[in-house]
Coordinates of C-alpha atoms in Angstrom, one line a residue:
Chain A
M1 CA 31.9 -24.2 9.3
K2 CA 33.1 -26.8 6.9
H3 CA 36.1 -26.0 4.7
N4 CA 35.6 -28.0 1.6
S5 CA 38.3 -27.1 -0.9
G6 CA 35.8 -27.5 -3.7
K7 CA 33.2 -25.1 -2.3
S8 CA 35.3 -22.4 -0.5
R9 CA 37.0 -21.2 -3.7
Q10 CA 37.9 -17.6 -3.8
L11 CA 35.1 -15.3 -5.1
T12 CA 35.9 -13.7 -8.4
R13 CA 36.1 -10.0 -8.8
H14 CA 32.8 -9.9 -10.6
E15 CA 31.1 -11.8 -7.8
R16 CA 32.6 -9.6 -5.1
E17 CA 31.4 -6.5 -6.9
G18 CA 27.9 -7.9 -7.2
L19 CA 27.8 -8.7 -3.5
Q20 CA 29.0 -5.2 -2.7
F21 CA 26.1 -3.8 -4.7
I22 CA 23.5 -5.8 -2.7
S23 CA 25.3 -5.5 0.7
L24 CA 23.2 -2.6 1.8
W25 CA 20.0 -4.7 1.3
I26 CA 21.5 -7.8 2.9
T27 CA 22.6 -5.8 6.0
G28 CA 19.1 -4.3 6.3
F29 CA 17.5 -7.7 5.8
I30 CA 19.5 -9.1 8.7
I31 CA 19.1 -6.1 11.0
L32 CA 15.6 -5.0 10.2
R33 CA 13.9 -8.3 9.4
L34 CA 15.7 -11.4 10.5
F35 CA 17.0 -10.2 13.8
P36 CA 13.7 -8.6 15.1
A37 CA 11.8 -11.7 13.9
V38 CA 14.1 -14.0 15.9
F39 CA 13.8 -11.8 19.0
S40 CA 10.1 -11.3 18.8
F41 CA 9.8 -15.1 18.6
I42 CA 11.8 -15.4 21.8
F43 CA 9.8 -12.6 23.5
S44 CA 6.5 -14.3 22.5
F45 CA 7.3 -16.8 25.3
S46 CA 7.6 -14.1 27.9
D47 CA 5.5 -11.5 29.7
Y48 CA 7.7 -8.7 28.3
S49 CA 5.9 -5.4 29.1
L50 CA 6.3 -2.0 27.4
F51 CA 7.9 -0.3 30.4
G52 CA 8.9 -3.1 32.7
G53 CA 11.1 -6.1 31.9
I54 CA 10.4 -9.8 31.8
S55 CA 9.5 -11.6 34.9
E56 CA 8.1 -14.9 33.6
W57 CA 8.8 -17.2 30.6
G58 CA 6.3 -19.8 29.2
M59 CA 3.5 -20.6 26.9
M60 CA 1.1 -18.2 28.5
N61 CA 0.7 -15.9 25.6
Y62 CA -0.1 -18.7 23.2
E63 CA -2.5 -20.3 25.7
K64 CA -4.2 -16.9 26.1
I65 CA -4.6 -16.6 22.3
A66 CA -6.1 -20.1 22.0
G67 CA -8.5 -19.4 24.9
D68 CA -9.5 -15.8 24.5
I69 CA -12.7 -15.4 22.6
T70 CA -12.0 -11.8 21.6
I71 CA -8.7 -12.8 20.0
I72 CA -10.2 -15.7 18.0
T73 CA -13.1 -13.3 17.0
S74 CA -10.6 -10.7 15.8
L75 CA -8.8 -13.3 13.6
F76 CA -12.1 -14.4 12.1
T77 CA -13.2 -10.8 11.6
T78 CA -9.9 -10.1 9.7
L79 CA -10.5 -13.1 7.5
E80 CA -14.2 -12.0 7.0
Y81 CA -13.1 -8.5 6.1
S82 CA -10.5 -9.8 3.6
F83 CA -12.7 -12.4 2.0
I84 CA -15.5 -9.7 1.5
T85 CA -13.4 -6.8 0.3
V86 CA -10.8 -8.6 -1.9
P87 CA -13.2 -10.3 -4.2
L88 CA -15.6 -7.3 -4.5
R89 CA -12.6 -5.1 -5.1
L90 CA -11.2 -7.3 -7.7
L91 CA -14.5 -7.9 -9.5
T92 CA -15.2 -4.1 -9.6
A93 CA -11.8 -3.4 -10.8
F94 CA -12.1 -6.0 -13.5
G95 CA -15.5 -5.0 -14.6
V96 CA -14.5 -1.3 -15.0
A97 CA -11.3 -2.4 -16.7
M98 CA -13.4 -4.3 -19.3
L99 CA -15.5 -1.2 -19.9
L100 CA -12.4 0.9 -20.3
N101 CA -10.6 -1.5 -22.6
R102 CA -11.7 0.0 -25.9
N103 CA -10.4 2.6 -28.3
I104 CA -12.9 5.3 -27.7
K105 CA -12.4 8.9 -26.7
G106 CA -12.1 9.9 -23.0
M107 CA -10.8 6.5 -21.7
A108 CA -7.6 8.1 -20.2
F109 CA -9.8 10.7 -18.4
F110 CA -12.0 8.0 -16.8
R111 CA -8.9 6.0 -15.9
T112 CA -7.5 8.9 -14.1
V113 CA -10.7 9.7 -12.3
F114 CA -11.1 6.1 -11.2
Y115 CA -7.5 6.0 -10.0
I116 CA -7.6 9.1 -7.8
P117 CA -9.0 7.3 -4.7
S118 CA -6.1 4.9 -4.9
V119 CA -3.6 7.7 -4.8
L120 CA -5.0 8.8 -1.4
G121 CA -4.6 5.1 -0.3
S122 CA -5.6 4.2 3.2
S123 CA -4.3 7.6 4.5
V124 CA -5.7 9.0 7.6
A125 CA -7.1 11.9 5.6
V126 CA -9.4 9.6 3.7
A127 CA -10.4 7.8 6.9
I128 CA -11.4 11.1 8.3
L129 CA -13.4 11.9 5.2
W130 CA -15.2 8.6 5.6
T131 CA -15.9 9.4 9.3
A132 CA -17.4 12.6 8.2
L133 CA -19.6 11.0 5.5
F134 CA -20.9 8.3 7.8
R135 CA -21.6 10.3 10.9
N136 CA -25.2 10.3 12.1
D137 CA -25.7 13.8 10.7
G138 CA -23.5 13.1 7.6
T139 CA -24.1 12.7 3.9
A140 CA -24.8 9.0 3.8
N141 CA -27.8 9.6 6.0
A142 CA -28.8 12.6 3.9
L143 CA -28.8 10.4 0.9
L144 CA -31.0 7.8 2.6
S145 CA -33.5 10.3 3.7
S146 CA -33.6 11.9 0.2
F147 CA -34.9 8.5 -0.9
G148 CA -37.3 8.4 1.9
L149 CA -35.4 5.6 3.7
P150 CA -34.9 5.4 7.5
E151 CA -31.5 6.8 8.7
I152 CA -28.9 4.3 10.0
N153 CA -26.5 4.7 12.9
W154 CA -23.6 3.6 10.6
L155 CA -20.8 3.4 13.2
S156 CA -22.7 2.1 16.1
E157 CA -24.1 -1.1 14.7
K158 CA -22.0 -4.2 14.0
G159 CA -23.0 -4.9 10.4
S160 CA -23.0 -1.3 9.2
A161 CA -19.7 -0.5 10.8
M162 CA -18.1 -3.4 8.9
F163 CA -19.8 -2.2 5.7
V164 CA -18.4 1.3 6.1
I165 CA -14.8 0.2 6.4
S166 CA -15.2 -2.4 3.7
L167 CA -16.7 0.2 1.3
L168 CA -13.6 2.4 1.8
R169 CA -11.4 -0.5 0.5
I170 CA -13.7 -1.2 -2.4
W171 CA -13.8 2.4 -3.3
Q172 CA -10.1 2.3 -3.9
F173 CA -10.2 -0.3 -6.7
G174 CA -8.2 1.9 -9.0
S175 CA -4.8 0.4 -8.6
S176 CA -6.1 -3.1 -9.2
M177 CA -8.0 -1.8 -12.2
V178 CA -4.9 -0.3 -13.8
V179 CA -3.2 -3.8 -13.5
F180 CA -6.1 -5.5 -15.2
L181 CA -6.3 -2.8 -17.9
T182 CA -2.6 -3.3 -18.9
A183 CA -3.1 -7.1 -18.9
L184 CA -6.2 -6.7 -21.2
R185 CA -4.2 -4.5 -23.5
S186 CA -1.5 -7.1 -23.8
V187 CA -3.9 -9.8 -25.2
P188 CA -2.9 -10.2 -28.9
H189 CA -5.6 -9.0 -31.2
D190 CA -5.3 -11.6 -33.9
L191 CA -6.4 -14.2 -31.4
Y192 CA -9.8 -12.7 -31.2
E193 CA -10.0 -12.4 -35.0
A194 CA -9.0 -16.0 -35.4
A195 CA -11.5 -17.1 -32.8
E196 CA -14.2 -15.2 -34.6
I197 CA -13.4 -17.0 -37.9
D198 CA -13.6 -20.2 -36.1
G199 CA -17.1 -19.3 -35.0
A200 CA -16.4 -18.8 -31.2
G201 CA -18.9 -16.6 -29.5
K202 CA -18.1 -13.7 -27.2
T203 CA -18.5 -15.9 -24.1
R204 CA -16.2 -18.5 -25.5
Q205 CA -13.7 -15.9 -26.5
F206 CA -13.8 -14.5 -23.0
T207 CA -13.2 -17.8 -21.2
S208 CA -10.7 -19.2 -23.7
I209 CA -8.6 -16.2 -24.6
T210 CA -9.2 -13.2 -22.2
L211 CA -9.1 -15.2 -18.9
P212 CA -6.0 -17.2 -19.5
F213 CA -4.1 -14.2 -20.8
I214 CA -5.0 -12.1 -17.8
S215 CA -4.6 -14.8 -15.2
P216 CA -1.1 -13.6 -14.1
A217 CA -2.7 -10.2 -13.4
I218 CA -5.5 -11.8 -11.4
F219 CA -2.9 -13.8 -9.5
F220 CA -0.8 -10.7 -8.7
N221 CA -3.8 -8.6 -7.7
L222 CA -5.1 -11.4 -5.5
I223 CA -1.8 -11.9 -3.6
T224 CA -1.1 -8.2 -3.0
Q225 CA -4.7 -7.2 -2.2
L226 CA -5.0 -10.1 0.2
G227 CA -1.9 -9.0 2.0
L228 CA -3.1 -5.4 2.2
A229 CA -6.6 -6.3 3.4
M230 CA -5.3 -8.6 6.1
Q231 CA -3.1 -5.9 7.6
E232 CA -5.6 -3.0 7.4
F233 CA -5.1 -0.7 10.4
N234 CA -6.0 2.9 9.6
A235 CA -9.7 2.4 8.8
P236 CA -10.7 0.6 12.1
F237 CA -8.3 2.7 14.1
V238 CA -9.7 6.0 12.8
I239 CA -13.2 5.4 11.7
T240 CA -14.7 2.8 14.0
K241 CA -12.0 2.6 16.7
G242 CA -12.4 -1.2 16.6
G243 CA -16.0 -1.0 17.6
P244 CA -19.0 -1.3 18.1
R245 CA -18.1 -3.9 20.8
G246 CA -15.0 -5.0 19.1
S247 CA -16.7 -6.1 15.9
T248 CA -14.2 -4.2 13.6
T249 CA -11.1 -4.9 15.7
L250 CA -9.0 -6.3 12.9
I251 CA -5.8 -8.2 13.8
S252 CA -3.4 -5.3 13.2
L253 CA -5.5 -3.1 15.6
L254 CA -5.5 -5.9 18.2
I255 CA -1.7 -6.3 17.9
Y256 CA -1.3 -2.5 18.3
N257 CA -3.8 -2.4 21.3
S258 CA -2.1 -5.3 23.1
A259 CA 1.3 -3.6 22.8
F260 CA 0.4 0.1 23.5
Q261 CA -2.8 -0.1 25.5
M262 CA -2.4 -3.2 27.5
R263 CA 1.5 -2.7 27.3
D264 CA 2.0 -6.4 26.8
L265 CA 4.7 -6.7 24.2
G266 CA 5.0 -10.4 24.9
L267 CA 1.4 -11.0 23.9
S268 CA 1.7 -8.8 20.8
C269 CA 4.8 -10.7 19.7
A270 CA 2.8 -13.9 20.0
L271 CA -0.1 -12.4 18.1
T272 CA 2.2 -11.2 15.4
W273 CA 3.6 -14.7 15.0
V274 CA 0.1 -16.3 14.8
F275 CA -0.8 -13.6 12.2
F276 CA 2.4 -14.4 10.3
I277 CA 1.6 -18.1 10.2
V278 CA -2.0 -17.4 9.1
I279 CA -1.0 -15.1 6.3
S280 CA 1.9 -17.4 5.1
V281 CA -0.5 -20.3 5.0
L282 CA -3.0 -18.3 2.9
I283 CA -0.4 -17.0 0.5
A284 CA 1.2 -20.5 0.2
V285 CA -2.2 -22.0 -0.6
I286 CA -2.8 -19.5 -3.4
F287 CA 0.7 -20.0 -4.7
S288 CA 0.1 -23.7 -4.8
T289 CA -3.0 -23.3 -6.9
Q290 CA -1.1 -21.1 -9.3
K291 CA -0.1 -24.0 -11.7
H292 CA -3.8 -24.9 -12.2
W293 CA -5.1 -21.6 -13.4
V294 CA -2.3 -19.1 -14.0
F295 CA -0.8 -19.2 -17.5
Y296 CA 2.4 -17.4 -18.4
A297 CA 2.9 -16.7 -22.0
D298 CA 6.7 -16.6 -21.8
E299 CA 8.4 -18.6 -19.1
T300 CA 11.4 -16.3 -18.6
E301 CA 13.9 -16.9 -15.9
E302 CA 14.4 -14.8 -12.9
P303 CA 17.3 -12.4 -13.4
Chain B
M1 CA -10.9 -2.8 -32.2
K2 CA -14.2 -3.2 -34.1
R3 CA -16.6 -0.3 -34.6
T4 CA -18.9 0.1 -31.7
K5 CA -22.5 1.0 -32.2
T6 CA -23.8 4.4 -31.1
A7 CA -26.3 2.9 -28.7
D8 CA -23.5 0.8 -27.1
L9 CA -21.3 3.9 -26.9
I10 CA -24.0 5.9 -25.1
L11 CA -24.5 3.0 -22.6
I12 CA -20.8 2.7 -21.9
Y13 CA -20.3 6.4 -21.4
S14 CA -23.4 6.7 -19.0
V15 CA -22.1 3.7 -17.0
L16 CA -18.6 5.2 -16.8
T17 CA -19.9 8.6 -15.9
F18 CA -22.1 7.1 -13.2
I19 CA -19.2 5.2 -11.6
G20 CA -17.0 8.3 -12.0
I21 CA -19.5 10.4 -10.1
I22 CA -19.6 7.9 -7.3
M23 CA -15.8 7.8 -7.2
I24 CA -15.3 11.5 -7.1
Y25 CA -18.3 12.7 -5.1
P26 CA -16.7 12.1 -1.7
L27 CA -13.7 14.2 -2.7
L28 CA -15.8 17.1 -4.2
W29 CA -18.0 16.9 -1.1
M30 CA -14.9 17.2 1.1
I31 CA -13.7 20.3 -0.8
S32 CA -17.1 22.0 -0.7
A33 CA -17.6 21.1 3.0
T34 CA -14.4 22.9 3.9
F35 CA -16.2 26.2 3.0
K36 CA -19.5 25.4 4.8
T37 CA -20.8 25.9 8.3
N38 CA -21.8 22.8 10.2
S39 CA -25.5 23.5 9.7
E40 CA -25.1 23.8 5.9
V41 CA -22.9 20.6 5.7
T42 CA -25.5 18.5 7.5
S43 CA -28.5 20.0 5.6
G44 CA -28.1 17.9 2.5
L45 CA -26.1 16.3 -0.3
S46 CA -25.5 19.4 -2.4
L47 CA -22.0 20.4 -3.5
L48 CA -23.0 24.0 -4.0
I49 CA -21.8 26.5 -1.3
K50 CA -24.5 29.0 -0.3
E51 CA -22.5 31.2 2.2
P52 CA -18.8 30.4 2.0
V53 CA -16.9 30.7 5.3
P54 CA -13.1 30.7 5.6
D55 CA -13.1 29.3 9.2
G56 CA -11.9 25.9 8.2
Y57 CA -8.8 27.3 6.5
L58 CA -8.2 30.0 9.2
A59 CA -8.1 27.2 11.7
L60 CA -5.1 25.6 9.9
V61 CA -2.7 27.9 11.7
N62 CA -4.5 27.4 15.2
N63 CA -2.5 25.3 17.6
Y64 CA -4.1 22.2 19.1
G65 CA -2.7 20.1 21.8
G66 CA 0.7 21.8 22.2
N67 CA 2.9 24.0 20.0
I68 CA 1.7 22.5 16.7
N69 CA -0.6 23.3 13.9
C70 CA -1.4 22.0 10.4
I71 CA 1.2 24.0 8.5
K72 CA 4.0 23.0 11.0
A73 CA 2.9 19.4 10.9
L74 CA 3.1 19.4 7.1
F75 CA 6.6 20.8 7.4
N76 CA 7.5 18.1 9.9
T77 CA 6.3 15.4 7.3
Y78 CA 8.9 16.7 4.8
V79 CA 11.7 16.5 7.3
Y80 CA 11.7 12.8 7.0
L81 CA 9.9 12.3 3.7
V82 CA 12.6 14.0 1.5
P83 CA 15.6 12.0 2.9
K84 CA 13.5 8.8 2.8
V85 CA 12.8 9.3 -0.9
I86 CA 16.4 10.0 -1.7
F87 CA 17.8 7.1 0.3
T88 CA 15.2 4.8 -1.2
L89 CA 16.3 5.7 -4.8
I90 CA 20.0 5.2 -4.0
S91 CA 19.8 2.0 -2.0
S92 CA 17.2 0.4 -4.4
L93 CA 19.3 1.3 -7.5
F94 CA 22.4 -0.4 -5.9
T95 CA 20.6 -3.5 -5.0
A96 CA 18.7 -3.7 -8.3
Y97 CA 21.9 -3.3 -10.3
G98 CA 23.7 -6.0 -8.2
F99 CA 20.9 -8.5 -8.9
A100 CA 20.3 -7.6 -12.6
R101 CA 24.0 -7.4 -13.7
Y102 CA 26.0 -9.7 -11.5
N103 CA 26.2 -13.4 -10.7
F104 CA 27.3 -14.5 -7.2
P105 CA 26.8 -17.5 -4.9
M106 CA 23.2 -18.0 -3.5
K107 CA 21.8 -15.3 -5.8
K108 CA 18.6 -17.3 -6.4
L109 CA 18.0 -17.7 -2.6
L110 CA 18.7 -14.1 -1.9
F111 CA 16.4 -12.9 -4.7
G112 CA 13.7 -15.2 -3.4
L113 CA 14.1 -13.6 0.0
L114 CA 13.8 -10.2 -1.6
I115 CA 10.6 -11.1 -3.4
S116 CA 9.0 -12.8 -0.4
S117 CA 9.7 -9.8 1.8
M118 CA 7.8 -7.8 -0.9
F119 CA 4.7 -10.0 -0.3
L120 CA 5.0 -10.2 3.4
P121 CA 2.6 -7.7 5.0
D122 CA 4.5 -4.9 6.8
A123 CA 2.2 -5.5 9.8
V124 CA 4.1 -8.6 10.9
M125 CA 7.3 -6.5 11.3
I126 CA 5.8 -3.6 13.2
I127 CA 6.1 -4.8 16.9
P128 CA 9.5 -6.6 16.4
Q129 CA 11.0 -3.5 14.7
F130 CA 9.4 -1.3 17.4
I131 CA 11.3 -3.4 20.1
L132 CA 14.6 -3.1 18.1
F133 CA 14.3 0.7 17.5
S134 CA 13.3 1.4 21.1
K135 CA 16.3 -0.6 22.4
L136 CA 18.5 1.5 20.1
G137 CA 16.9 4.7 21.5
M138 CA 15.5 5.7 18.1
V139 CA 12.0 6.4 19.3
D140 CA 11.0 10.0 19.2
S141 CA 14.4 11.1 17.9
P142 CA 14.4 14.6 16.6
L143 CA 15.6 13.6 13.1
Y144 CA 12.9 10.8 12.8
T145 CA 15.7 8.2 12.5
A146 CA 13.4 5.2 13.0
L147 CA 11.3 6.4 10.0
V148 CA 14.3 7.1 7.7
V149 CA 16.8 4.4 8.5
P150 CA 15.0 1.5 6.8
S151 CA 15.1 3.3 3.5
V152 CA 19.0 3.4 3.7
F153 CA 18.9 -0.4 3.4
A154 CA 16.4 -0.7 0.5
Y155 CA 13.8 -1.9 3.0
D156 CA 10.9 -1.5 0.6
T157 CA 11.9 -4.2 -1.8
Y158 CA 9.1 -3.4 -4.2
F159 CA 11.3 -0.6 -5.6
V160 CA 14.2 -3.1 -6.1
F161 CA 11.9 -5.4 -7.9
L162 CA 10.5 -2.6 -10.1
L163 CA 14.1 -1.4 -11.1
V164 CA 15.2 -5.1 -11.8
Q165 CA 12.3 -5.4 -14.2
F166 CA 13.3 -2.2 -15.9
L167 CA 17.0 -3.1 -16.0
K168 CA 16.1 -6.3 -17.9
G169 CA 15.2 -4.0 -20.8
V170 CA 18.5 -2.1 -20.7
P171 CA 21.1 -3.9 -22.9
S172 CA 24.2 -4.9 -21.0
E173 CA 26.3 -4.0 -24.0
L174 CA 25.9 -0.4 -22.7
D175 CA 27.8 -1.4 -19.5
D176 CA 30.4 -3.3 -21.5
A177 CA 31.2 -0.4 -23.8
A178 CA 31.6 1.9 -20.9
R179 CA 33.8 -0.6 -19.1
I180 CA 36.0 -0.9 -22.1
D181 CA 36.3 2.9 -22.0
G182 CA 37.7 2.5 -18.5
C183 CA 34.6 3.4 -16.4
S184 CA 34.4 1.9 -12.9
S185 CA 31.2 0.1 -11.9
F186 CA 30.0 3.1 -9.8
Q187 CA 30.6 5.4 -12.8
I188 CA 28.7 3.1 -15.0
L189 CA 25.8 3.0 -12.6
F190 CA 25.5 6.7 -12.1
H191 CA 26.5 8.1 -15.5
I192 CA 25.1 5.4 -17.8
I193 CA 22.4 3.4 -16.1
A194 CA 20.8 5.9 -13.9
P195 CA 20.0 8.4 -16.8
V196 CA 18.5 5.5 -18.8
L197 CA 16.4 4.4 -15.8
K198 CA 15.2 7.9 -15.2
P199 CA 11.5 7.1 -15.9
A200 CA 11.6 4.2 -13.5
L201 CA 13.4 6.1 -10.8
V202 CA 10.9 8.9 -11.1
S203 CA 8.0 6.6 -10.6
C204 CA 9.8 5.0 -7.6
A205 CA 10.2 8.5 -6.1
V206 CA 6.6 9.3 -6.7
F207 CA 5.4 6.0 -5.1
Q208 CA 7.6 6.5 -2.1
F209 CA 6.5 10.1 -1.8
I210 CA 2.8 9.1 -1.8
W211 CA 3.2 6.1 0.4
T212 CA 5.2 8.0 2.9
S213 CA 2.8 10.9 2.9
N214 CA 0.0 8.4 3.6
D215 CA 1.9 6.3 6.2
F216 CA 0.3 6.6 9.6
M217 CA 1.5 3.6 11.7
G218 CA 5.2 4.6 11.5
P219 CA 4.8 8.2 12.8
L220 CA 2.2 7.0 15.3
L221 CA 4.7 4.6 16.9
Y222 CA 7.9 6.6 16.6
V223 CA 6.9 10.2 17.1
N224 CA 5.6 11.0 20.5
T225 CA 6.4 14.8 20.9
P226 CA 3.4 16.8 19.9
S227 CA 5.5 19.6 18.3
A228 CA 7.2 17.0 16.1
Y229 CA 4.0 15.4 14.8
P230 CA 3.7 14.9 11.1
L231 CA 0.5 15.7 9.4
Q232 CA -1.1 12.3 9.3
V233 CA -0.8 11.8 13.1
Y234 CA -1.7 15.5 13.8
I235 CA -5.0 15.5 11.9
R236 CA -6.3 12.5 13.7
L237 CA -5.5 13.9 17.0
A238 CA -7.0 17.3 16.0
M239 CA -10.1 15.5 14.9
D240 CA -10.6 13.9 18.3
A241 CA -9.3 16.9 20.4
E242 CA -12.4 18.9 20.5
S243 CA -15.8 17.9 21.5
G244 CA -18.1 18.3 18.6
F245 CA -17.2 17.8 15.1
Q246 CA -16.3 21.0 13.2
Y247 CA -16.7 19.7 9.6
N248 CA -14.9 22.6 7.9
R249 CA -11.9 22.5 10.1
V250 CA -11.5 18.7 10.2
L251 CA -11.9 18.4 6.4
A252 CA -9.7 21.4 5.6
S253 CA -6.8 19.7 7.5
A254 CA -7.6 16.4 5.7
L255 CA -7.6 18.2 2.3
L256 CA -4.2 19.8 3.1
A257 CA -2.9 16.2 3.8
V258 CA -4.0 14.9 0.4
I259 CA -3.1 17.8 -1.8
P260 CA 0.6 17.2 -2.1
S261 CA 0.0 13.6 -3.2
L262 CA -2.6 14.7 -5.7
I263 CA -0.3 17.2 -7.2
V264 CA 2.6 14.8 -7.5
F265 CA 0.2 12.2 -9.0
F266 CA -1.1 14.6 -11.6
C267 CA 2.4 15.8 -12.5
S268 CA 3.7 12.3 -13.1
Q269 CA 0.6 10.6 -14.1
R270 CA 1.9 8.8 -17.2
S271 CA 5.0 7.3 -15.7
F272 CA 3.1 6.5 -12.6
T273 CA 0.4 4.4 -14.1
D274 CA 2.7 2.8 -16.6
S275 CA 5.1 1.5 -14.0
I276 CA 2.6 -0.1 -11.6
T277 CA 1.8 -2.3 -14.4
S278 CA 5.2 -3.0 -16.0
G279 CA 6.3 -4.3 -12.6
A280 CA 3.1 -6.1 -11.9
V281 CA 2.1 -8.0 -14.9
K282 CA 5.5 -9.6 -15.3
G283 CA 5.7 -10.5 -11.7

């Protein structure tokens, strides 16, 4: 380390105290994030197995990932799942938030009702409920036959199995809705009045006032929901068990299976790193588009 | 807001009611199915219960796959949930206070790391952390150390971020006045700041309670002894354990798993929904 008299000045008491307050988090960051990340990167070049040790080093895990059709398929399935569920969930959340955004009675009640599925989150209990609803003798088929439609083997056909786990995520749009709702409430009212005086129609008001004002909320929802959808584990693990024929094996489930069924920790480390790169690129792309469509009313500094 | 016409009102209410029914039907169906026999559950969509049977609830105390039943599994959940919530509050409050009130070298970089770990999916840390914890002998430990330890180090940085946002609204003159009166920084934090931040701390506790109750991956990896299973892991195994799907039993155990979260949510509804947003929209 360089000892530059200008830089290595003594820390003031104030600075020392601040560092003390955040020291727990820094320690945790190093031990629980940085250290495991470095080691998993090293292990990704080995055949490290769950119970045995390491007998070989090399690129084999990455070669396997590039050459294995089931792994490539799983990555694309995860992207497909995310690109279906995130827009649908956000559109539903936004539409319902628009409906709720008026001063009429009972809005708080509806907001609570719509939020309940989000409280239960992606818990196993909800996944079990979904399994019960979409069994062959379950309620979904009872609904179909009450309309005189043919029954569907929801969990044993590729398309419908994907539909079932996607529907679960969309059903839980409540948390995104609450974010939109608060953003909609924060749009200053006089802007709409001024626009009306200027003769702007409803559509024009929506595109020129509402959308820019809520763009930070759209951005926040997009990033967080994309992250959550990309790592979905419980629904495929409990409801579809990754099937039929691997068609709902999302990447988290594949990472889990390669570690705990195939007992190949090396491969699962490599998969984790590939997943990390994919998700980082996606998030970086969305962040880079931010300046073109997200408008911040007050450019306050970080603390 | 402008006066809305009656016709519009009726339309809005009917759309909202329709969506509300779709949202809530699965849950009501779950509750009603816990009282039904299999043949009644599969006979149609109705929520009405013709002949209520208590079998589903009686089965909650039956042991499946070892010395474990639903009630014991629920108790197991709280053995790690309660310490995890408490540690999360303390460590997040420390970290948030440090970032909100102090200047130190590399603060921008460190805060950037904190924010980016908020956006990074937990899934990328699962296997690396599993390797670490298994090397440290923390897998299947009786006190669920692998599940609790991260919360001691403010691992879920979402809460730090939330508290930093709230602290921005607390005037630092408050700290200065207490400091002049001779309070140490820790005294200021616990006697002045923490009471002011109570609403924010409550919502952190509520979030962590619900997230931890719902968490499945953690217990699945770190708890291997059947008698120590928490509820989330147990109900999944109990679902697969038997041949044949006993609707009332499976759904009664699932209902037991969601009821604590729902109670906590309804008791703290205001601060809960308010703080999701105050953290979010500014971020």
